Amino acid sequence: MFQIEEELKKLPAKPGVYLMHDKKDEIIYVGKAISLKNRVRQYFQKSRRVTPKIQRMIDRIAWFEYIVTDSELEALVLECNLIKEYSPRYNTMLKDGKSYPYVKATIQEAYPRLLFARQMKRDGNKYFGPFTSGKAIRDTIELVNQLFHLRNCNRVLPRDIGKERPCLYHQIGQCPAPCQGYISREDYEANFTRALKFLQGDTREVLGDLEEKMKEASLEMKFEEAASYRDLIRSVQAVTERQKITSEDQEDRDLVAMATSGDDAVVQVFFVRSGKIIGRDHYFLSGVEGEENAKILSDFLKQMYAGTPYIPKEIFLEEEVEDSQTILEWLSQKRGSKVYFRIPKRGQKEKLLELAKRNAVMVMMKDKNKLKEERAKTIGAMEEIQDLLQMPDIRRVESYDISNINGFETVGSMVVFEDGKPKKSDYRKFRIRTVTGPDDYGAMEEMLTRRFEHSKREGLSEFDAFAILPDILFMDGGKGQIHVAQKVLEELGLDIPVCGMVKDDHHRTRGLFVDEVEIPIDTHGQAFRLITRIQDETHRFAIEYHKQIRRKTQVHSVLDDIPLIGPSRRKALMRAFDSLEAIGQASLEDLLKLPEMNEKAAQSVLDFFAEKKDDKNGKS
């Protein structure tokens, strides 16, 4: 038995990370501390004033654990990793799992290329970005390849020079075909160096060259060629206009501003690279109610920069953040050089930060109703269900259904909703093994037994969907299904409430059935809509799995009857032909095109379907 008062006395006065657990062993909060002894004890001091959110968290703590680190910096890194891994419900959480793409210059290659890259890696190549738009990157790569005549193929050069004929890009004059040796390595590298200068913002030389070529083509009466140069000039100017100059110092920096409303926050970030704005984006955060701005910004910075490989030299903020020195030390280590927080008070940088702030407020105002509606549909609906059932702390719901046709290939589905949202990574399918015929009760008993016996296994990974027990079971059926579930749970020694979703004569949800009592539901409320979504999703998942099994079984059962056709040849036939009819109509030549088939096996297939056809004609 975990005695909180006794365990508090054992806490060390060392830096580390603490994890708060509820009675179901769910991690509900992760925090870091310079001194674990002082920080964790503060939560349980009755005289300490805390926000309502933190008080709700404290009321749910059943036990805690901690990990000692050598420094506060190590504790910060570990805290970031654990928050990302467990997504504790009482931590301020960044809702957007965004990653930003880059332009990758493969300078390690003999004939380098420009590629689209999702991540920046330490591979010796050069990266430009990050950019907020994948389309903008692809457009830029296409333009630069066209301007500087760079290759965009995957051939390994110089190994593959002369092995294949040049591609279409060479024929239309966009690629000098280094794959054929039509351009020297030195001349190609000169083109590539100019392309890199262009990507770094030096467009004057490129525009000058294009304008000169356009004039020459016009004088020589080559109007189509002049028009193509004109279009290229416009493309370069469009790229240049998108990169608005914000400063003369050519530094990389992010500008971060925030707006809050209730339990939600929006953080607006402007990305400035080499003194130019290359894009902006906004992030939604939840669970901020009662938190100081310094704490919200601190949590945001840790979560955002934990997920991006590029750290700018400067980060402009509206105010100081909590743990600023530790965060800066961590960011500097990630970047490999010093990172600075700046709080501008005047001038152009302050105006740009004010612009970011106005954008954050605008996004918050625009999306406030959407966020409110989303919360009402999910967490609000769950709270309504809690009130209906008079059961507090319902977070994870599991719902089950059985699908078969006259007992043929019976399957079951397990659907999971957490905080009112489907958690599809935890959905599971069951192929019923021990029940034959149309016995839904027996099938349900087998499925639930397998599911909950699995959860009692030792050494189960915390990422296994069966490792987490639900707060309640929703059964898509009447009293019989409920009693089956209760019987299974009782035999396994599990205390989990079971609730039936009752339907009317028109197959529409009308109420919940719990403890032998039907509870009516307001059909205009969010609880009704959520229960309907759970029902529909459970039914859909079971039906889709049954259709999938039925299709496979029907094809397999027929092909398995053909002499000389084993698993390998059966799979080959299914890959090569769309249906059984197509296999039956195939010729000997068609079948022999498959590497897995020989003449005897192919003839066996022909004979089998010819016999089937004769039998059918005889019956008719």
Coordinates of C-alpha atoms in Angstrom, one line a residue:
M1 CA 0.0 0.0 0.0
F2 CA 1.5 3.3 -1.1
Q3 CA 1.4 5.8 1.8
I4 CA 1.9 9.3 0.4
E5 CA 3.0 10.9 3.7
E6 CA 5.6 8.2 4.2
E7 CA 6.9 8.4 0.7
L8 CA 7.2 12.2 0.8
K9 CA 9.8 11.8 3.6
K10 CA 11.9 9.6 1.4
L11 CA 12.2 12.2 -1.4
P12 CA 15.8 13.2 -2.2
A13 CA 16.9 16.9 -2.4
K14 CA 18.2 16.3 -5.9
P15 CA 17.1 17.4 -9.4
G16 CA 14.8 15.0 -11.3
V17 CA 11.4 14.3 -12.8
Y18 CA 8.3 13.2 -11.0
L19 CA 5.3 11.3 -12.4
M20 CA 1.9 11.4 -10.7
H21 CA -0.4 8.3 -11.1
D22 CA -4.1 7.9 -10.4
K23 CA -5.7 4.9 -8.9
K24 CA -5.8 3.2 -12.3
D25 CA -2.0 3.7 -12.7
E26 CA -2.5 6.2 -15.5
I27 CA 0.2 8.9 -15.5
I28 CA -1.8 12.1 -15.1
Y29 CA 1.1 14.7 -14.7
V30 CA 4.8 14.9 -15.4
G31 CA 7.0 17.6 -13.9
K32 CA 10.6 18.5 -13.2
A33 CA 12.3 19.9 -10.2
I34 CA 15.6 21.3 -9.0
S35 CA 14.9 19.6 -5.7
L36 CA 12.4 16.7 -5.8
K37 CA 12.0 16.9 -2.1
N38 CA 10.8 20.5 -2.1
R39 CA 8.8 20.4 -5.3
V40 CA 6.7 17.3 -4.8
R41 CA 6.0 18.0 -1.1
Q42 CA 4.5 21.4 -2.2
Y43 CA 1.5 19.7 -3.9
F44 CA 0.4 18.1 -0.6
Q45 CA 0.8 21.2 1.7
K46 CA -2.7 22.3 2.7
S47 CA -1.7 25.9 3.2
R48 CA -0.5 26.2 -0.4
R49 CA -2.8 27.9 -2.9
V50 CA -3.1 26.2 -6.3
T51 CA -5.2 26.6 -9.4
P52 CA -8.4 24.7 -9.7
K53 CA -6.9 22.5 -12.4
I54 CA -3.9 21.6 -10.2
Q55 CA -6.3 20.9 -7.3
R56 CA -8.3 18.5 -9.5
M57 CA -5.0 16.8 -10.4
I58 CA -3.9 16.5 -6.7
D59 CA -7.3 15.0 -5.7
R60 CA -6.7 12.2 -8.2
I61 CA -3.1 11.3 -7.2
A62 CA -2.9 7.7 -5.8
W63 CA 0.8 7.4 -5.9
F64 CA 3.9 9.0 -7.4
E65 CA 7.3 8.0 -8.7
Y66 CA 10.5 9.9 -9.5
I67 CA 13.7 9.7 -11.5
V68 CA 16.8 11.4 -10.2
T69 CA 19.0 13.2 -12.7
D70 CA 22.5 14.8 -12.5
S71 CA 21.3 18.3 -13.4
E72 CA 18.3 20.4 -14.0
L73 CA 19.1 20.3 -17.7
E74 CA 18.9 16.5 -17.8
A75 CA 15.6 16.8 -15.9
L76 CA 14.2 19.2 -18.5
V77 CA 15.1 16.9 -21.4
L78 CA 13.6 13.8 -19.6
E79 CA 10.5 15.8 -18.8
C80 CA 10.0 16.7 -22.5
N81 CA 10.4 13.1 -23.6
L82 CA 8.0 11.7 -20.9
I83 CA 5.3 14.3 -21.7
K84 CA 5.6 13.5 -25.4
E85 CA 5.4 9.8 -24.6
Y86 CA 2.5 9.7 -22.1
S87 CA 0.5 12.9 -23.0
P88 CA -0.6 13.3 -19.3
R89 CA -4.1 14.9 -19.1
Y90 CA -3.1 17.6 -16.6
N91 CA 0.0 18.9 -18.4
T92 CA -0.4 21.8 -20.8
M93 CA -0.3 20.0 -24.2
L94 CA 0.6 21.2 -27.6
K95 CA -2.2 19.9 -29.9
D96 CA -0.4 20.3 -33.2
G97 CA 2.2 17.5 -34.0
K98 CA 3.5 19.5 -36.9
S99 CA 6.8 19.0 -38.6
Y100 CA 8.2 21.4 -41.2
P101 CA 9.9 20.4 -44.5
Y102 CA 13.2 21.5 -45.9
V103 CA 15.1 21.9 -49.1
K104 CA 18.0 19.4 -49.0
A105 CA 21.1 20.2 -51.1
T106 CA 22.9 16.8 -51.6
I107 CA 26.4 18.4 -51.6
Q108 CA 27.9 15.0 -50.8
E109 CA 27.0 13.7 -54.3
A110 CA 29.3 14.1 -57.3
Y111 CA 26.4 15.8 -59.2
P112 CA 24.3 17.2 -56.4
R113 CA 20.5 17.7 -56.4
L114 CA 17.8 19.6 -54.6
L115 CA 15.4 17.4 -52.8
F116 CA 12.3 17.7 -50.6
A117 CA 13.1 16.6 -47.0
R118 CA 10.8 16.1 -44.0
Q119 CA 13.7 16.1 -41.5
M120 CA 17.0 17.8 -41.2
K121 CA 19.7 15.2 -40.5
R122 CA 23.4 15.3 -39.7
D123 CA 24.4 13.7 -43.0
G124 CA 26.9 16.3 -44.3
N125 CA 24.3 17.8 -46.7
K126 CA 23.0 21.4 -46.7
Y127 CA 19.5 22.2 -45.7
F128 CA 17.4 25.3 -46.3
G129 CA 14.3 26.1 -44.2
P130 CA 12.2 25.0 -42.4
F131 CA 9.3 26.1 -44.6
T132 CA 5.7 26.1 -43.5
S133 CA 4.4 25.0 -46.9
G134 CA 5.3 21.7 -48.7
K135 CA 3.9 23.2 -51.9
A136 CA 6.1 26.2 -51.6
I137 CA 9.2 24.0 -51.4
R138 CA 8.2 21.9 -54.4
D139 CA 7.5 25.0 -56.4
T140 CA 10.9 26.5 -55.4
I141 CA 12.8 23.3 -56.3
E142 CA 11.1 23.1 -59.7
L143 CA 11.9 26.8 -60.3
V144 CA 15.6 26.5 -59.2
N145 CA 16.1 23.3 -61.3
Q146 CA 14.7 25.1 -64.3
L147 CA 16.8 28.2 -63.7
F148 CA 20.1 26.5 -63.1
H149 CA 19.7 23.4 -65.2
L150 CA 20.0 20.9 -62.3
R151 CA 19.1 17.2 -62.6
N152 CA 16.2 15.8 -60.6
C153 CA 16.7 12.1 -61.4
N154 CA 17.7 9.3 -58.9
R155 CA 20.6 7.9 -61.0
V156 CA 23.9 7.4 -59.2
L157 CA 26.5 9.5 -60.9
P158 CA 29.2 9.1 -62.1
R159 CA 28.6 5.3 -61.8
D160 CA 25.6 5.3 -64.2
I161 CA 26.9 7.7 -66.8
G162 CA 26.0 6.4 -70.3
K163 CA 24.0 3.4 -69.1
E164 CA 20.6 4.8 -70.1
R165 CA 19.4 7.3 -72.6
P166 CA 18.7 10.9 -71.4
C167 CA 15.3 11.7 -69.9
L168 CA 12.5 14.0 -71.1
Y169 CA 14.0 17.0 -69.1
H170 CA 17.1 16.9 -71.4
Q171 CA 14.9 16.8 -74.5
I172 CA 13.0 20.0 -73.4
G173 CA 16.2 21.8 -72.5
Q174 CA 15.9 21.8 -68.7
C175 CA 18.7 19.3 -67.9
P176 CA 22.2 19.2 -69.4
A177 CA 22.2 15.4 -69.1
P178 CA 25.2 14.8 -66.8
C179 CA 24.0 11.1 -67.0
Q180 CA 25.4 11.1 -70.5
G181 CA 28.6 13.2 -69.8
Y182 CA 27.2 16.1 -71.9
I183 CA 28.3 18.5 -69.1
S184 CA 31.6 18.5 -67.1
R185 CA 31.5 18.0 -63.4
E186 CA 33.1 21.5 -62.9
D187 CA 30.5 23.2 -65.0
Y188 CA 27.6 21.4 -63.3
E189 CA 29.0 22.3 -59.9
A190 CA 29.2 26.0 -61.0
N191 CA 25.5 25.9 -61.8
F192 CA 24.8 24.3 -58.4
T193 CA 26.8 26.9 -56.5
R194 CA 24.7 29.7 -58.2
A195 CA 21.6 27.8 -57.2
L196 CA 22.7 27.7 -53.6
K197 CA 23.3 31.5 -53.7
F198 CA 19.8 31.9 -55.0
L199 CA 18.3 29.9 -52.2
Q200 CA 20.3 32.0 -49.7
G201 CA 18.5 35.1 -51.0
D202 CA 20.9 36.5 -53.6
T203 CA 18.5 36.9 -56.6
R204 CA 20.0 40.0 -58.2
E205 CA 22.5 38.1 -60.3
V206 CA 19.8 35.7 -61.5
L207 CA 17.4 38.4 -62.4
G208 CA 20.1 40.3 -64.3
D209 CA 21.1 37.3 -66.3
L210 CA 17.4 36.5 -67.2
E211 CA 16.7 40.1 -68.2
E212 CA 19.8 40.1 -70.4
K213 CA 18.8 36.8 -72.1
M214 CA 15.2 38.1 -72.6
K215 CA 16.4 41.2 -74.4
E216 CA 18.8 39.2 -76.6
A217 CA 16.0 36.8 -77.6
S218 CA 13.7 39.7 -78.4
L219 CA 16.3 41.4 -80.6
E220 CA 16.8 38.1 -82.4
M221 CA 13.1 37.8 -82.9
K222 CA 12.9 34.6 -80.8
F223 CA 9.7 35.7 -79.1
E224 CA 8.7 32.3 -77.6
E225 CA 12.1 32.1 -75.9
A226 CA 11.9 35.7 -74.7
A227 CA 8.4 34.9 -73.2
S228 CA 9.8 31.9 -71.3
Y229 CA 12.5 34.2 -69.8
R230 CA 9.9 36.7 -68.9
D231 CA 7.9 34.0 -67.1
L232 CA 11.0 32.9 -65.2
I233 CA 11.6 36.5 -64.1
R234 CA 8.1 36.7 -62.8
S235 CA 8.6 33.4 -60.9
V236 CA 11.8 34.7 -59.3
Q237 CA 10.1 38.0 -58.3
A238 CA 7.2 36.1 -56.8
V239 CA 9.6 34.1 -54.6
T240 CA 11.5 37.2 -53.7
E241 CA 8.3 39.0 -52.7
R242 CA 7.3 36.2 -50.4
Q243 CA 10.6 36.7 -48.5
K244 CA 9.9 40.1 -47.0
I245 CA 13.0 41.7 -45.5
T246 CA 12.6 42.2 -41.7
S247 CA 16.1 43.2 -40.7
E248 CA 19.6 44.0 -42.0
D249 CA 21.5 41.6 -39.8
Q250 CA 20.6 38.5 -41.7
E251 CA 20.0 36.4 -38.5
D252 CA 17.7 33.4 -38.0
R253 CA 15.0 34.0 -35.4
D254 CA 11.5 32.9 -34.4
L255 CA 9.0 35.5 -33.0
V256 CA 6.6 34.0 -30.5
A257 CA 3.4 35.6 -29.3
M258 CA 0.4 34.2 -27.5
A259 CA -3.4 34.7 -26.8
T260 CA -5.4 32.8 -24.2
S261 CA -9.1 32.2 -23.6
G262 CA -10.2 29.9 -20.8
D263 CA -8.6 26.5 -21.0
D264 CA -7.2 27.1 -24.5
A265 CA -4.3 29.2 -25.9
V266 CA -3.0 30.0 -29.4
V267 CA 0.7 30.7 -30.0
Q268 CA 1.7 32.4 -33.2
V269 CA 5.2 31.9 -34.5
F270 CA 6.9 33.9 -37.3
F271 CA 9.8 32.1 -38.9
V272 CA 12.6 34.5 -39.9
R273 CA 15.6 33.0 -41.8
S274 CA 18.5 35.1 -43.0
G275 CA 16.6 38.2 -42.1
K276 CA 13.5 37.2 -44.2
I277 CA 10.1 36.0 -43.1
I278 CA 9.8 32.5 -44.8
G279 CA 6.4 31.7 -43.1
R280 CA 4.3 31.7 -40.0
D281 CA 2.1 29.2 -38.2
H282 CA -0.1 29.0 -35.2
Y283 CA -0.4 26.3 -32.5
F284 CA -3.2 25.3 -30.2
L285 CA -2.6 24.4 -26.6
S286 CA -5.1 22.9 -24.1
G287 CA -5.2 22.7 -20.3
V288 CA -3.9 26.3 -19.7
E289 CA -6.7 27.5 -17.4
G290 CA -5.3 29.2 -14.3
E291 CA -1.7 29.0 -15.6
E292 CA 0.6 32.0 -15.7
N293 CA 1.7 33.2 -19.2
A294 CA 5.4 32.5 -18.2
K295 CA 4.5 28.8 -17.5
I296 CA 2.4 28.4 -20.6
L297 CA 5.1 29.8 -22.9
S298 CA 7.7 27.6 -21.1
D299 CA 5.7 24.5 -21.7
F300 CA 5.1 25.5 -25.3
L301 CA 8.8 26.2 -26.1
K302 CA 9.8 22.8 -24.6
Q303 CA 7.3 20.9 -26.6
M304 CA 7.7 22.7 -29.9
Y305 CA 11.5 22.7 -30.0
A306 CA 11.7 19.1 -28.8
G307 CA 10.1 18.1 -32.1
T308 CA 12.0 20.2 -34.5
P309 CA 15.7 19.7 -35.6
Y310 CA 16.3 23.3 -36.4
I311 CA 16.8 25.9 -33.6
P312 CA 17.3 29.6 -34.6
K313 CA 19.9 31.8 -32.9
E314 CA 17.3 34.1 -31.4
I315 CA 13.8 33.6 -30.1
F316 CA 11.8 36.8 -29.6
L317 CA 9.2 36.7 -26.8
E318 CA 6.7 39.1 -25.2
E319 CA 7.9 38.4 -21.6
E320 CA 10.2 36.2 -19.6
V321 CA 9.4 32.5 -19.4
E322 CA 9.7 30.1 -16.5
D323 CA 13.0 28.1 -16.4
S324 CA 14.5 30.4 -19.1
Q325 CA 18.1 29.7 -18.3
T326 CA 17.7 25.9 -18.3
I327 CA 15.6 26.0 -21.5
L328 CA 18.3 28.2 -23.2
E329 CA 21.0 25.8 -22.1
W330 CA 19.1 22.9 -23.6
L331 CA 18.3 24.8 -26.9
S332 CA 22.0 25.8 -27.2
Q333 CA 23.1 22.2 -26.9
K334 CA 20.6 21.2 -29.6
R335 CA 21.7 24.0 -31.9
G336 CA 25.4 23.5 -31.2
S337 CA 25.9 27.2 -30.5
K338 CA 24.5 29.9 -28.2
V339 CA 20.7 30.6 -28.3
Y340 CA 19.2 33.8 -26.9
F341 CA 15.8 34.9 -25.7
R342 CA 15.0 38.5 -26.6
I343 CA 12.2 40.8 -25.4
P344 CA 12.1 43.8 -27.7
K345 CA 10.8 47.0 -26.2
R346 CA 11.0 49.3 -29.3
G347 CA 11.6 49.6 -33.0
Q348 CA 10.9 47.2 -35.9
K349 CA 11.3 44.0 -33.9
E350 CA 8.7 45.1 -31.3
K351 CA 6.3 46.0 -34.1
L352 CA 6.8 42.6 -35.7
L353 CA 6.1 40.9 -32.4
E354 CA 3.0 43.0 -32.0
L355 CA 1.9 41.8 -35.4
A356 CA 2.4 38.2 -34.3
K357 CA 0.3 38.9 -31.1
R358 CA -2.5 40.4 -33.2
N359 CA -2.5 37.3 -35.4
A360 CA -2.7 35.1 -32.3
V361 CA -5.7 37.1 -31.0
M362 CA -7.4 36.9 -34.4
V363 CA -6.9 33.1 -34.7
M364 CA -8.2 32.7 -31.1
M365 CA -11.3 34.8 -31.8
K366 CA -11.9 33.1 -35.1
D367 CA -11.5 29.6 -33.8
K368 CA -12.9 30.1 -30.3
N369 CA -16.3 28.9 -31.2
K370 CA -14.9 26.0 -33.1
L371 CA -12.8 25.0 -30.1
K372 CA -15.8 25.4 -27.8
E373 CA -17.9 23.2 -30.1
E374 CA -15.2 20.6 -30.3
R375 CA -14.9 20.5 -26.5
A376 CA -18.7 20.3 -26.1
K377 CA -18.8 17.3 -28.6
T378 CA -16.0 15.4 -26.8
I379 CA -15.1 16.3 -23.2
G380 CA -18.5 18.0 -22.6
A381 CA -20.4 15.0 -23.9
M382 CA -18.4 12.7 -21.6
E383 CA -19.2 14.9 -18.6
E384 CA -22.9 14.7 -19.5
I385 CA -22.6 10.9 -19.6
Q386 CA -20.9 11.0 -16.2
D387 CA -23.8 13.0 -14.8
L388 CA -26.4 10.7 -16.3
L389 CA -24.7 7.6 -14.9
Q390 CA -23.5 9.3 -11.7
M391 CA -20.0 7.9 -12.3
P392 CA -17.1 10.4 -12.0
D393 CA -13.9 10.2 -14.0
I394 CA -15.1 8.4 -17.1
R395 CA -12.3 8.9 -19.6
R396 CA -11.8 5.7 -21.6
V397 CA -14.8 3.9 -23.1
E398 CA -14.6 0.5 -24.8
S399 CA -17.5 -0.7 -27.0
Y400 CA -17.9 -4.1 -28.5
D401 CA -20.0 -5.7 -31.3
I402 CA -20.4 -9.0 -33.1
S403 CA -20.9 -9.5 -36.8
N404 CA -21.8 -12.7 -38.8
I405 CA -24.2 -14.0 -41.4
N406 CA -26.1 -17.0 -40.1
G407 CA -23.1 -17.8 -37.9
F408 CA -20.7 -17.8 -40.9
E409 CA -17.2 -16.4 -40.1
T410 CA -18.2 -14.7 -36.8
V411 CA -16.0 -11.7 -35.9
G412 CA -15.9 -9.1 -33.1
S413 CA -14.8 -5.5 -32.8
M414 CA -13.4 -3.5 -30.0
V415 CA -13.6 0.3 -30.4
V416 CA -12.0 2.8 -28.0
F417 CA -13.0 6.4 -27.2
E418 CA -10.9 8.6 -24.9
D419 CA -12.2 12.0 -23.8
G420 CA -15.0 11.7 -26.3
K421 CA -12.7 11.1 -29.3
P422 CA -12.0 7.8 -31.1
K423 CA -8.6 6.3 -30.4
K424 CA -8.1 4.3 -33.5
S425 CA -4.7 3.0 -32.6
D426 CA -6.4 1.0 -29.8
Y427 CA -9.1 -0.5 -32.0
R428 CA -8.9 -4.3 -32.1
K429 CA -10.5 -7.1 -34.3
F430 CA -11.3 -10.6 -33.1
R431 CA -11.9 -13.6 -35.2
I432 CA -14.1 -15.9 -33.1
R433 CA -12.5 -19.4 -32.7
T434 CA -14.6 -21.5 -30.3
V435 CA -18.2 -20.6 -31.3
T436 CA -20.0 -22.0 -34.4
G437 CA -23.4 -21.0 -35.6
P438 CA -25.3 -17.8 -34.8
D439 CA -24.4 -17.6 -31.1
D440 CA -23.8 -13.9 -30.4
Y441 CA -23.7 -14.4 -26.6
G442 CA -21.1 -17.1 -26.9
A443 CA -19.0 -15.0 -29.4
M444 CA -19.2 -12.0 -27.1
E445 CA -18.1 -14.0 -24.1
E446 CA -15.1 -15.4 -26.0
M447 CA -14.1 -11.9 -27.2
L448 CA -14.3 -10.3 -23.8
T449 CA -12.5 -13.1 -22.1
R450 CA -9.6 -12.9 -24.6
R451 CA -9.4 -9.2 -24.2
F452 CA -9.3 -9.0 -20.4
E453 CA -7.2 -12.1 -19.9
H454 CA -4.7 -10.4 -22.2
S455 CA -4.6 -7.4 -19.9
K456 CA -3.7 -9.6 -16.9
R457 CA -0.5 -11.0 -18.5
E458 CA 2.8 -10.2 -16.9
G459 CA 5.3 -8.0 -18.6
L460 CA 2.7 -6.4 -20.9
S461 CA 4.0 -3.3 -22.7
E462 CA 2.5 0.0 -21.6
F463 CA 1.8 0.7 -25.3
D464 CA -0.3 -2.4 -25.7
A465 CA -4.0 -1.4 -26.2
F466 CA -5.0 -4.2 -23.8
A467 CA -2.7 -2.9 -21.0
I468 CA -5.1 -0.1 -20.2
L469 CA -8.4 -1.0 -18.6
P470 CA -11.5 1.0 -19.6
D471 CA -13.4 3.1 -17.1
I472 CA -16.7 1.7 -18.5
L473 CA -17.9 -0.9 -21.1
F474 CA -20.6 0.1 -23.6
M475 CA -22.4 -2.9 -25.0
D476 CA -24.3 -2.5 -28.3
G477 CA -27.1 -4.9 -27.3
G478 CA -29.7 -5.7 -24.7
K479 CA -29.7 -7.2 -21.2
G480 CA -28.2 -10.4 -22.5
Q481 CA -25.0 -8.8 -23.8
I482 CA -24.7 -6.8 -20.6
H483 CA -25.0 -9.9 -18.4
V484 CA -22.4 -11.7 -20.5
A485 CA -19.9 -8.9 -20.0
Q486 CA -20.6 -8.8 -16.3
K487 CA -20.1 -12.5 -16.0
V488 CA -16.7 -12.3 -17.7
L489 CA -15.5 -9.4 -15.6
E490 CA -16.7 -11.1 -12.4
E491 CA -14.9 -14.4 -13.3
L492 CA -11.7 -12.4 -14.0
G493 CA -12.0 -10.4 -10.8
L494 CA -12.4 -7.0 -12.5
D495 CA -14.6 -4.2 -11.2
I496 CA -15.6 -2.3 -14.4
P497 CA -19.1 -0.9 -14.9
V498 CA -21.1 -2.2 -17.9
C499 CA -23.6 0.0 -19.7
G500 CA -26.0 -1.0 -22.5
M501 CA -26.9 1.3 -25.3
V502 CA -30.6 0.7 -25.7
K503 CA -32.4 1.2 -29.1
D504 CA -36.0 1.8 -30.0
D505 CA -38.1 0.0 -32.6
H506 CA -36.6 2.1 -35.3
H507 CA -33.0 1.0 -34.3
R508 CA -32.3 4.5 -32.9
T509 CA -30.6 5.1 -29.5
R510 CA -33.1 5.9 -26.8
G511 CA -31.3 5.4 -23.5
L512 CA -28.6 3.7 -21.4
F513 CA -29.2 0.6 -19.4
V514 CA -27.1 0.2 -16.2
D515 CA -27.7 -1.7 -12.9
E516 CA -31.0 -3.2 -14.4
V517 CA -32.4 0.4 -14.9
E518 CA -32.9 2.2 -18.2
I519 CA -31.9 5.8 -18.1
P520 CA -33.5 8.0 -20.8
I521 CA -31.3 10.4 -22.8
D522 CA -32.1 13.9 -24.1
T523 CA -32.0 13.3 -27.9
H524 CA -30.9 16.9 -28.4
G525 CA -27.9 16.7 -26.0
Q526 CA -24.2 16.1 -26.8
A527 CA -24.3 12.9 -24.7
F528 CA -26.8 11.4 -27.1
R529 CA -24.8 12.4 -30.1
L530 CA -21.6 10.9 -28.7
I531 CA -23.3 7.6 -27.8
T532 CA -24.7 7.4 -31.3
R533 CA -21.2 8.0 -32.7
I534 CA -19.8 5.2 -30.5
Q535 CA -22.6 2.8 -31.6
D536 CA -22.1 3.6 -35.3
E537 CA -18.3 3.3 -35.1
T538 CA -18.5 0.0 -33.3
H539 CA -21.0 -1.4 -35.8
R540 CA -19.0 -0.1 -38.8
F541 CA -15.7 -1.5 -37.6
A542 CA -17.3 -5.0 -37.0
I543 CA -19.1 -5.0 -40.4
E544 CA -15.9 -3.9 -42.3
Y545 CA -13.9 -6.7 -40.7
H546 CA -16.5 -9.3 -41.5
K547 CA -16.6 -8.2 -45.2
Q548 CA -12.9 -8.4 -45.4
I549 CA -12.8 -11.9 -43.9
R550 CA -15.7 -13.0 -46.1
R551 CA -13.9 -11.8 -49.3
K552 CA -10.7 -13.6 -48.4
T553 CA -12.4 -16.8 -47.3
Q554 CA -14.5 -17.0 -50.5
V555 CA -11.5 -16.6 -52.8
H556 CA -9.2 -18.8 -50.7
S557 CA -11.8 -21.7 -50.3
V558 CA -12.1 -22.0 -54.1
L559 CA -8.5 -21.7 -55.0
D560 CA -7.5 -24.2 -52.2
D561 CA -9.5 -26.8 -54.1
I562 CA -7.3 -26.6 -57.2
P563 CA -4.6 -29.4 -57.4
L564 CA -1.0 -28.1 -57.4
I565 CA -2.1 -24.7 -56.1
G566 CA -0.5 -24.0 -52.7
P567 CA -0.3 -20.8 -50.7
S568 CA 2.4 -19.2 -52.8
R569 CA 0.6 -19.8 -56.2
R570 CA -2.7 -18.9 -54.6
K571 CA -1.3 -15.5 -53.5
A572 CA 0.2 -14.9 -57.0
L573 CA -3.1 -15.6 -58.6
M574 CA -4.9 -13.2 -56.2
R575 CA -2.3 -10.5 -56.9
A576 CA -2.4 -10.8 -60.7
F577 CA -6.2 -11.1 -61.2
D578 CA -9.0 -8.9 -59.8
S579 CA -11.5 -11.7 -59.2
L580 CA -12.3 -15.5 -59.4
E581 CA -14.1 -14.8 -62.7
A582 CA -10.9 -13.2 -64.1
I583 CA -8.8 -16.2 -63.1
G584 CA -11.4 -18.6 -64.7
Q585 CA -11.3 -16.6 -68.0
A586 CA -7.5 -16.5 -68.1
S587 CA -5.6 -18.3 -70.9
L588 CA -2.7 -20.7 -70.5
E589 CA -0.4 -17.9 -71.7
D590 CA -1.8 -15.5 -69.1
L591 CA -1.2 -17.9 -66.3
L592 CA 2.4 -18.8 -67.4
K593 CA 3.3 -15.1 -67.2
L594 CA 3.3 -15.6 -63.4
P595 CA 6.8 -16.6 -62.1
E596 CA 5.3 -18.9 -59.6
M597 CA 3.4 -21.0 -62.2
N598 CA 4.7 -23.9 -64.4
E599 CA 2.8 -25.6 -67.2
K600 CA 1.3 -28.3 -65.0
A601 CA 0.0 -25.9 -62.4
A602 CA -1.4 -23.6 -65.1
Q603 CA -3.2 -26.5 -66.8
S604 CA -4.6 -27.6 -63.5
V605 CA -6.2 -24.1 -63.1
L606 CA -7.7 -24.3 -66.6
D607 CA -9.0 -27.8 -66.0
F608 CA -10.6 -26.9 -62.6
F609 CA -12.5 -23.9 -64.0
A610 CA -13.5 -25.8 -67.2
E611 CA -15.0 -28.6 -65.0
K612 CA -16.8 -26.0 -62.9
K613 CA -18.3 -24.5 -66.1
D614 CA -19.3 -28.0 -67.3
D615 CA -21.0 -28.7 -64.0
K616 CA -22.9 -25.4 -64.2
N617 CA -24.1 -26.1 -67.7
G618 CA -25.1 -29.6 -66.8
K619 CA -27.3 -28.4 -64.0
S620 CA -28.9 -25.7 -66.1

